[in-house]
Coordinates of C-alpha atoms in Angstrom, one line a residue:
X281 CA 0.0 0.0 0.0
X282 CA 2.9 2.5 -0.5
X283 CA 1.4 4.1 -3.1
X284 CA -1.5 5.0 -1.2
X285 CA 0.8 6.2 1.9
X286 CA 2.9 8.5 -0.5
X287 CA -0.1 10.1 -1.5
X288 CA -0.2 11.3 2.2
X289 CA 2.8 12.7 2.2
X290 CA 3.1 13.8 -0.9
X291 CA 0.3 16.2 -0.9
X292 CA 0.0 17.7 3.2
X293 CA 2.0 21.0 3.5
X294 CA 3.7 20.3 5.8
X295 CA 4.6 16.4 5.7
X296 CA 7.8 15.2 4.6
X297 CA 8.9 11.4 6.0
X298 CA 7.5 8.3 5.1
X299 CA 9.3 5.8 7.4
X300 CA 8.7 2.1 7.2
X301 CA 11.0 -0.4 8.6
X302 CA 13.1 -1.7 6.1
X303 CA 14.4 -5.8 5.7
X304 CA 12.1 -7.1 8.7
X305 CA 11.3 -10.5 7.5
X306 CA 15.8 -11.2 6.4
X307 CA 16.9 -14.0 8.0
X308 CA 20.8 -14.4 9.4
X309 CA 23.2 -15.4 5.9
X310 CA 21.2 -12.7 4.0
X311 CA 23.5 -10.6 2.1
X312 CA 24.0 -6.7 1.7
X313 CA 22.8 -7.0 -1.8
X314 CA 19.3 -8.1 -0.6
X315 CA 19.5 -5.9 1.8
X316 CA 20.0 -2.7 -0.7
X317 CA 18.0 -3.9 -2.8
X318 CA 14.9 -3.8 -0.5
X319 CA 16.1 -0.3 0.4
X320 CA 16.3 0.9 -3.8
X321 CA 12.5 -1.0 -4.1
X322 CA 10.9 1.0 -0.5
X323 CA 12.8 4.2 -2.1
X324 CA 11.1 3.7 -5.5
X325 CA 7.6 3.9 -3.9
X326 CA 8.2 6.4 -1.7
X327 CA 9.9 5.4 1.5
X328 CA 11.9 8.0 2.3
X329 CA 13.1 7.0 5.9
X330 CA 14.1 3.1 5.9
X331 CA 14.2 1.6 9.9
X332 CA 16.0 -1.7 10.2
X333 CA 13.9 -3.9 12.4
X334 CA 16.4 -6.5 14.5
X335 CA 18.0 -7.2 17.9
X336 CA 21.2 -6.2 18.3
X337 CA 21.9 -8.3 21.4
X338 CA 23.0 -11.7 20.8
X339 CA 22.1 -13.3 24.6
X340 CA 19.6 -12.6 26.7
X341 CA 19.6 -13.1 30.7
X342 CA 18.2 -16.7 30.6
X343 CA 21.0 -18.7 28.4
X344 CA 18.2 -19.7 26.5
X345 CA 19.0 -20.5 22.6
X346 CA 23.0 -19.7 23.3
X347 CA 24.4 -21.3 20.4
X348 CA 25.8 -19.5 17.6
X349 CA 24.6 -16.7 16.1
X350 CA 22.8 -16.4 19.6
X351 CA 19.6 -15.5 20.4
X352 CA 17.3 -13.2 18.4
X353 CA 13.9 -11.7 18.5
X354 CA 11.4 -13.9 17.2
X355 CA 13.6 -17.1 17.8
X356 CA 11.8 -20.6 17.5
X357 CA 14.5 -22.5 16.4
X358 CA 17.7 -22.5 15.2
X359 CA 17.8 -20.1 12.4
X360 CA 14.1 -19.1 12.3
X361 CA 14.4 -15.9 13.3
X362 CA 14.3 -11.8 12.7
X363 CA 17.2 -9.8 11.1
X364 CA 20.2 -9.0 13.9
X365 CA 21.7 -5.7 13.0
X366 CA 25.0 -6.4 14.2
X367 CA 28.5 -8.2 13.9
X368 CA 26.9 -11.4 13.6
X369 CA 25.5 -10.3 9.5
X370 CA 28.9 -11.6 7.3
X371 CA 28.6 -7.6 5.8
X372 CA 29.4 -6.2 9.3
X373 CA 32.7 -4.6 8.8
X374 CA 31.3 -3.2 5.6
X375 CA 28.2 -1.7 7.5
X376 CA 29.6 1.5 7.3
X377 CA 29.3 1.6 3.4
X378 CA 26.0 0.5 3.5
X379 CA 24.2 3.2 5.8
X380 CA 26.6 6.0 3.8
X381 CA 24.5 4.4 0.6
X382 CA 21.4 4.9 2.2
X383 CA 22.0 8.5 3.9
X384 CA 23.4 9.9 0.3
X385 CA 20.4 8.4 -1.2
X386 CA 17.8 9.6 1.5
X387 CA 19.3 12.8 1.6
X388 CA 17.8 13.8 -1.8
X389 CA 14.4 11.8 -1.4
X390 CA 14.1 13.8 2.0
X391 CA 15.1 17.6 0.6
X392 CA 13.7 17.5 -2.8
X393 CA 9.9 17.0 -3.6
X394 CA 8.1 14.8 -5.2
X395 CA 6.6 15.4 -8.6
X396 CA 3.9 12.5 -9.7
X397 CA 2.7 12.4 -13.0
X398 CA -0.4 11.0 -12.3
X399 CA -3.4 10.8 -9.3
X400 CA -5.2 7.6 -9.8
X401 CA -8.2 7.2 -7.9
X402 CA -9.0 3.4 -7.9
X403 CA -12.7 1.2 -7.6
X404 CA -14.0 2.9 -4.5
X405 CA -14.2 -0.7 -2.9
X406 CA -10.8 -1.7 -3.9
X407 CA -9.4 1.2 -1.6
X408 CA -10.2 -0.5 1.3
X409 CA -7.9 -3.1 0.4
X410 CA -3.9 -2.3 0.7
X411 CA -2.8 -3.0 -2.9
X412 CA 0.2 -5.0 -3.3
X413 CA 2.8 -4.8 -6.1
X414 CA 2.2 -2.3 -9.2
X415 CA -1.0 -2.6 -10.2
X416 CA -0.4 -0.5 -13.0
X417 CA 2.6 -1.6 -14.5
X418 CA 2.4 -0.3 -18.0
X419 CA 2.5 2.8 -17.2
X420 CA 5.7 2.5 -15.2
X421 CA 7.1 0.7 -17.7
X422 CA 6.5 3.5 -20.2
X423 CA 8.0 6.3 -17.3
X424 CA 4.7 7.8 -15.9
X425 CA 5.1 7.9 -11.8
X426 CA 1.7 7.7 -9.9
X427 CA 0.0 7.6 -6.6
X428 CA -3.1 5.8 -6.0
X429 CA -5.5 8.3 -4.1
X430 CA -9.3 8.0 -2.0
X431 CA -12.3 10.5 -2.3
X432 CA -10.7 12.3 1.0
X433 CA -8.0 13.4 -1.0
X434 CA -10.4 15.6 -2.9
X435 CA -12.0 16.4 0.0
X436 CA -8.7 18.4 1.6
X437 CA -9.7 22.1 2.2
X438 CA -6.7 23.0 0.1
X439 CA -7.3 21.2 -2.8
X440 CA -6.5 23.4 -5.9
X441 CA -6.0 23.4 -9.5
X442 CA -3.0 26.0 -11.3
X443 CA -1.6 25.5 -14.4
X444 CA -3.8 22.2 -15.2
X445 CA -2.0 20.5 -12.1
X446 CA -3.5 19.2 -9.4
X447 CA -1.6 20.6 -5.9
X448 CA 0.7 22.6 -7.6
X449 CA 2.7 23.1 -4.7
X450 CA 2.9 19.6 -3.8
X451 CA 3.0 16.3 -5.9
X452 CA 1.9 18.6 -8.8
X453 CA -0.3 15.7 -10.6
X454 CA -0.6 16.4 -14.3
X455 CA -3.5 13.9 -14.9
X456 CA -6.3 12.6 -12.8
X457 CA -7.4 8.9 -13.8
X458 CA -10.3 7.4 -12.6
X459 CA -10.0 3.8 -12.6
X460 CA -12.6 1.6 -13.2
X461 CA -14.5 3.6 -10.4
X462 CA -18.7 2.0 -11.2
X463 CA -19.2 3.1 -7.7
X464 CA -19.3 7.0 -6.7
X465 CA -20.4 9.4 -4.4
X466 CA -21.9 12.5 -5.9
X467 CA -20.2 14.6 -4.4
X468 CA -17.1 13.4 -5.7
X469 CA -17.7 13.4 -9.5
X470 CA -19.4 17.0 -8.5
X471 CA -15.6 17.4 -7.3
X472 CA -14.1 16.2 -10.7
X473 CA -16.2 18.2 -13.2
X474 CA -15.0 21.3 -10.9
X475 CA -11.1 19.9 -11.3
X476 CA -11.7 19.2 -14.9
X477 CA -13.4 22.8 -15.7
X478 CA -10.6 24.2 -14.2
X479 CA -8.0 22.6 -16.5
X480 CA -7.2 19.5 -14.8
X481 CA -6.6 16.5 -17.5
X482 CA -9.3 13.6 -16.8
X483 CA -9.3 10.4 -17.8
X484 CA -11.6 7.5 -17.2
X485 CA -10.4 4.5 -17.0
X486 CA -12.5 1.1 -18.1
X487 CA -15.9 1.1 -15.8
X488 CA -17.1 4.7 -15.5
X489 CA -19.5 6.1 -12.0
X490 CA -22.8 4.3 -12.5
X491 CA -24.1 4.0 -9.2
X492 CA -23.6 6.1 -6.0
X493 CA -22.0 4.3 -3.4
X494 CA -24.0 3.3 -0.6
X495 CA -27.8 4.4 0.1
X496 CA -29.3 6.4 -2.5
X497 CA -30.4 9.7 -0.7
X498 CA -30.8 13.2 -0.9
X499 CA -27.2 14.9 -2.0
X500 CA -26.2 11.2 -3.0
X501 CA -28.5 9.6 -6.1
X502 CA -27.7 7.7 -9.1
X503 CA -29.9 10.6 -11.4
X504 CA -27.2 13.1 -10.1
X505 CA -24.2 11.1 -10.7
X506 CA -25.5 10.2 -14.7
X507 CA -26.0 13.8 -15.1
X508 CA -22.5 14.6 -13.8
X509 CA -20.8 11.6 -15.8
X510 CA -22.6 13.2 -19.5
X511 CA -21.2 16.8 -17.9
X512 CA -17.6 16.0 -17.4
X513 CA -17.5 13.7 -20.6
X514 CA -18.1 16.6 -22.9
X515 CA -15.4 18.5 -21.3
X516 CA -12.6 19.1 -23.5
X517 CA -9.5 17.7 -21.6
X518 CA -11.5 14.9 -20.6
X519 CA -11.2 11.6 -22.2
X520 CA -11.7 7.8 -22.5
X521 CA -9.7 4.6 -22.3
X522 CA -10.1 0.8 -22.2
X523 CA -6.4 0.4 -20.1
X524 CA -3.4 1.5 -19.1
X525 CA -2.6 1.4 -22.8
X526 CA -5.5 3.4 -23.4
X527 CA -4.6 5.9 -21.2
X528 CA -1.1 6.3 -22.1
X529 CA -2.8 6.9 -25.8
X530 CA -5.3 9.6 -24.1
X531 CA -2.4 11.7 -23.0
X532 CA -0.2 11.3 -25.6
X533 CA -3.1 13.2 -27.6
X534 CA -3.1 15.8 -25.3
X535 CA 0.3 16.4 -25.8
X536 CA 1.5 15.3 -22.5
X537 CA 3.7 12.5 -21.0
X538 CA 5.7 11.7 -18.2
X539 CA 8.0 13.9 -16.7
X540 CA 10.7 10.9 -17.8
X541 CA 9.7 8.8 -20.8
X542 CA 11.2 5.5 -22.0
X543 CA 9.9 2.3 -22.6
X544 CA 11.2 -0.7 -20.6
X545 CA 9.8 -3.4 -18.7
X546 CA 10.1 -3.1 -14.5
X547 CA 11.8 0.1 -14.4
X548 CA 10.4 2.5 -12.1
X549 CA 11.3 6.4 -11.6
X550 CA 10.5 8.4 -9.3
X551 CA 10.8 12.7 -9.9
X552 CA 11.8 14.8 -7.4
X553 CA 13.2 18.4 -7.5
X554 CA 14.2 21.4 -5.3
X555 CA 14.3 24.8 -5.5
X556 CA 17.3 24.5 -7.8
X557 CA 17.7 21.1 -9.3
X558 CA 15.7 18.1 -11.1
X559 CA 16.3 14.6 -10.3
X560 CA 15.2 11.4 -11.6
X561 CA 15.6 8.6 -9.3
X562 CA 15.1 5.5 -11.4
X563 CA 14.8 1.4 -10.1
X564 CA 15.3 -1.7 -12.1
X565 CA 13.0 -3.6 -10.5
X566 CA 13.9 -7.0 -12.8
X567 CA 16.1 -9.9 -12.7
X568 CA 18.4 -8.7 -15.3
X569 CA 20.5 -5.6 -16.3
X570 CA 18.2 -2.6 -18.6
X571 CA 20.0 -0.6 -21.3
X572 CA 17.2 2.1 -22.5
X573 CA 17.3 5.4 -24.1
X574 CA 15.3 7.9 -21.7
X575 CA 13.9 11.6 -22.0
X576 CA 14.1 13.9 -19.1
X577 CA 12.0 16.5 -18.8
X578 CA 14.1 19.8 -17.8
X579 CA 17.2 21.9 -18.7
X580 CA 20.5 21.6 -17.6
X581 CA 23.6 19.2 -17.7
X582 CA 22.5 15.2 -16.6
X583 CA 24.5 14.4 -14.3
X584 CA 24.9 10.9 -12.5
X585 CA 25.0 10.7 -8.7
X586 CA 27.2 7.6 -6.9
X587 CA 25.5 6.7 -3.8
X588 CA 28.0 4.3 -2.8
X589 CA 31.2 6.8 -3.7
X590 CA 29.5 10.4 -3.5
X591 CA 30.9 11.2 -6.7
X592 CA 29.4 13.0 -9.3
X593 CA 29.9 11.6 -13.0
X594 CA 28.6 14.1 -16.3
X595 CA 27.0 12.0 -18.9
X596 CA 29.0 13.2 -22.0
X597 CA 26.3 11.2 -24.6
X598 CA 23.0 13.1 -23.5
X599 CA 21.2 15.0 -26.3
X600 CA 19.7 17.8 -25.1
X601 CA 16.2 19.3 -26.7
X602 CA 14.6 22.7 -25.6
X603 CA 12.4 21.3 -22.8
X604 CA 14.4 18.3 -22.3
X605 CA 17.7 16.1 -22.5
X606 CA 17.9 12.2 -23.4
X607 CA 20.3 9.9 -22.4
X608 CA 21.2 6.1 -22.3
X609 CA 20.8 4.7 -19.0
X610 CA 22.3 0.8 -18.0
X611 CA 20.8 0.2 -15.1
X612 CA 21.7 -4.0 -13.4
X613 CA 18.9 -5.7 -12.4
X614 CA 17.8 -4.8 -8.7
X615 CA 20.0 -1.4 -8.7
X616 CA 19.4 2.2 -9.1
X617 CA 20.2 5.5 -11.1
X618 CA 19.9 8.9 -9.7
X619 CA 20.5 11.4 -11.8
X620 CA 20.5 15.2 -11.6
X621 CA 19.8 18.1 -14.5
X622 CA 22.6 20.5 -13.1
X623 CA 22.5 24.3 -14.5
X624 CA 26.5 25.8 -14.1
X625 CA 27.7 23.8 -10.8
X626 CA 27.1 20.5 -10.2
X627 CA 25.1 20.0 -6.7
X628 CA 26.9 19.1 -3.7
X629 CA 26.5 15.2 -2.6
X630 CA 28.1 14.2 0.2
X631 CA 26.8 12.4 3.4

């Protein structure tokens, strides 16, 4: 359900962690590699704040389970048990490396902001379940970044619409999707036309509002909702689509896209800027290496960020455009690319 708890963040003022612990369920004999790679696919989704669940104490004050690697929270028998963040992990001595990764990494997820493509507000009974995985793959593949949003999101007092985005000053959502939503309060799709008339891009996705949800009743009735549904779909910026495919299509032919554009099975990216730089934090989330051509939206010099070193490395084969720069990206499988459009001076990275 990250998606759904980076929409929290995402779009309150004044919100700017989304902690989760991080590698609960690892086992002793796991290796740092597994371990990184949980932290690249929590980052990727919007984890900005990773806490390593463990013991660090390898006895406690019975004796009981004293053989090696010791005792551990969550201990039933030998080597059934919860990760130990300590000297008993084979990766100890290079533990060091490991948290530097992580605090270069977190240190631009935590001070930039994060720019999503698009709000996709799901079935209205499907929301009450915590979707797992990306259910919406096709549009990651092909670059868009989205967050999955309820009705209380367009609820919030300061909900707003400036330059056909959705909380400019937040997430900045260029489209809103409705997906497969047959169920609706009125009050809602009253919400949506608003949005829509005020230059928000709509799509509806496969089922469209048919039916209020729950009891029909004054404020709340299925008339209502079909004479909001013929409203918004003569809007201009409003269209239809079968799928993800389909929706992809929709925006291309409203000359949009996502903020970075490739095509690529299980690669993720993830947008975040500050007051002076874009980045584009990207995630191979496959089980082998990705060589892609992508386009970044922005100006400036790419530059590619080393989480492990700190070093900075300029990316000599980008092609730069007028509103935009593409570059090839080689990405192994289960590892990460962060890489920033620098005006004259590249940023400082160090942690």
């Amino acid at each position: 359900a990250l998606r759904q708890l980076q929409t929290a963040v995402n779009v309150k003022p004044d919100e700017k962690f989304l902690s989760m612990e991080s590698n609960t369920f690892k086992k002793f004999g796991f290796s740092w590699k597994a371990l990184i790679q949980e932290v690249n696919d929590n980052a990727s989704q919007g984890v900005n704040r990773v806490i390593f669940h463990g013991c660090a104490h390898p006895r406690n004050g019975t004796g009981y389970i004293d053989w090696w690697p010791g005792w551990n929270w969550g201990e039933k028998s030998h080597g059934s048990t919860f990760m130990a963040w300590d000297n008993r992990n084979t990766w100890w001595d290079d533990a060091r490396s490991i948290t530097d990764y992580i605090a270069r990494l977190q240190t631009v997820l935590q001070e930039g902001k994060r720019r999503v493509d698009l709000a996709i507000l799901p079935n209205i009974q499907g929301i009450y379940e915590l979707a797992e995985g990306n259910n919406h793959q096709r549009l990651l593949d092909l670059g868009y970044s989205y967050n999955l949003i309820d009705e209380n999101v367009l609820r919030l007092p300061y909900l707003s619409v400036e330059d056909g985005k959705l909380f400019p000053d937040g997430p900045a959502y260029r489209v809103l999707v409705l997906s497969d939503c047959d169920y609706l309060h009125q009050d809602t799709l009253q919400t949506v036309v608003s949005l829509a008339k005020q230059g928000l891009p709509v799509i509806l996705e496969g089922k469209t509002p048919d039916q209020v949800f729950g009891v029909s009743r004054p404020g709340n009735e299925d008339a209502a909702l079909h004479s909001l549904l013929e409203e918004l779909r003569q809007l201009p910026n409003v269209r239809i689509a079968a799928d993800d495919q389909g929706v992809h299509e929709a925006i291309s032919a409203m000359n949009l896209g996502p903020a970075a554009a490739y095509d690529a099975e299980n690669l993720e990216c993830s947008h975040i800027t500050d007051s002076e730089t874009d980045y584009y934090f990207f995630y191979n989330n496959c089980g082998h290496t990705v060589t892609v051509p992508v386009t970044l939206s922005g100006h400036g010099t790419p530059v590619l960020l080393d989480c492990w070193s700190g070093e900075t490395l300029r990316l000599p084969e980008a092609q730069p455009a007028v509103h935009s720069v593409t570059l090839p990206l080689t990405i192994a499988a289960g590892d990460i690319a962060l890489v920033a459009l620098v005006s004259d001076q590249e940023p400082q990275f160090h942690a």
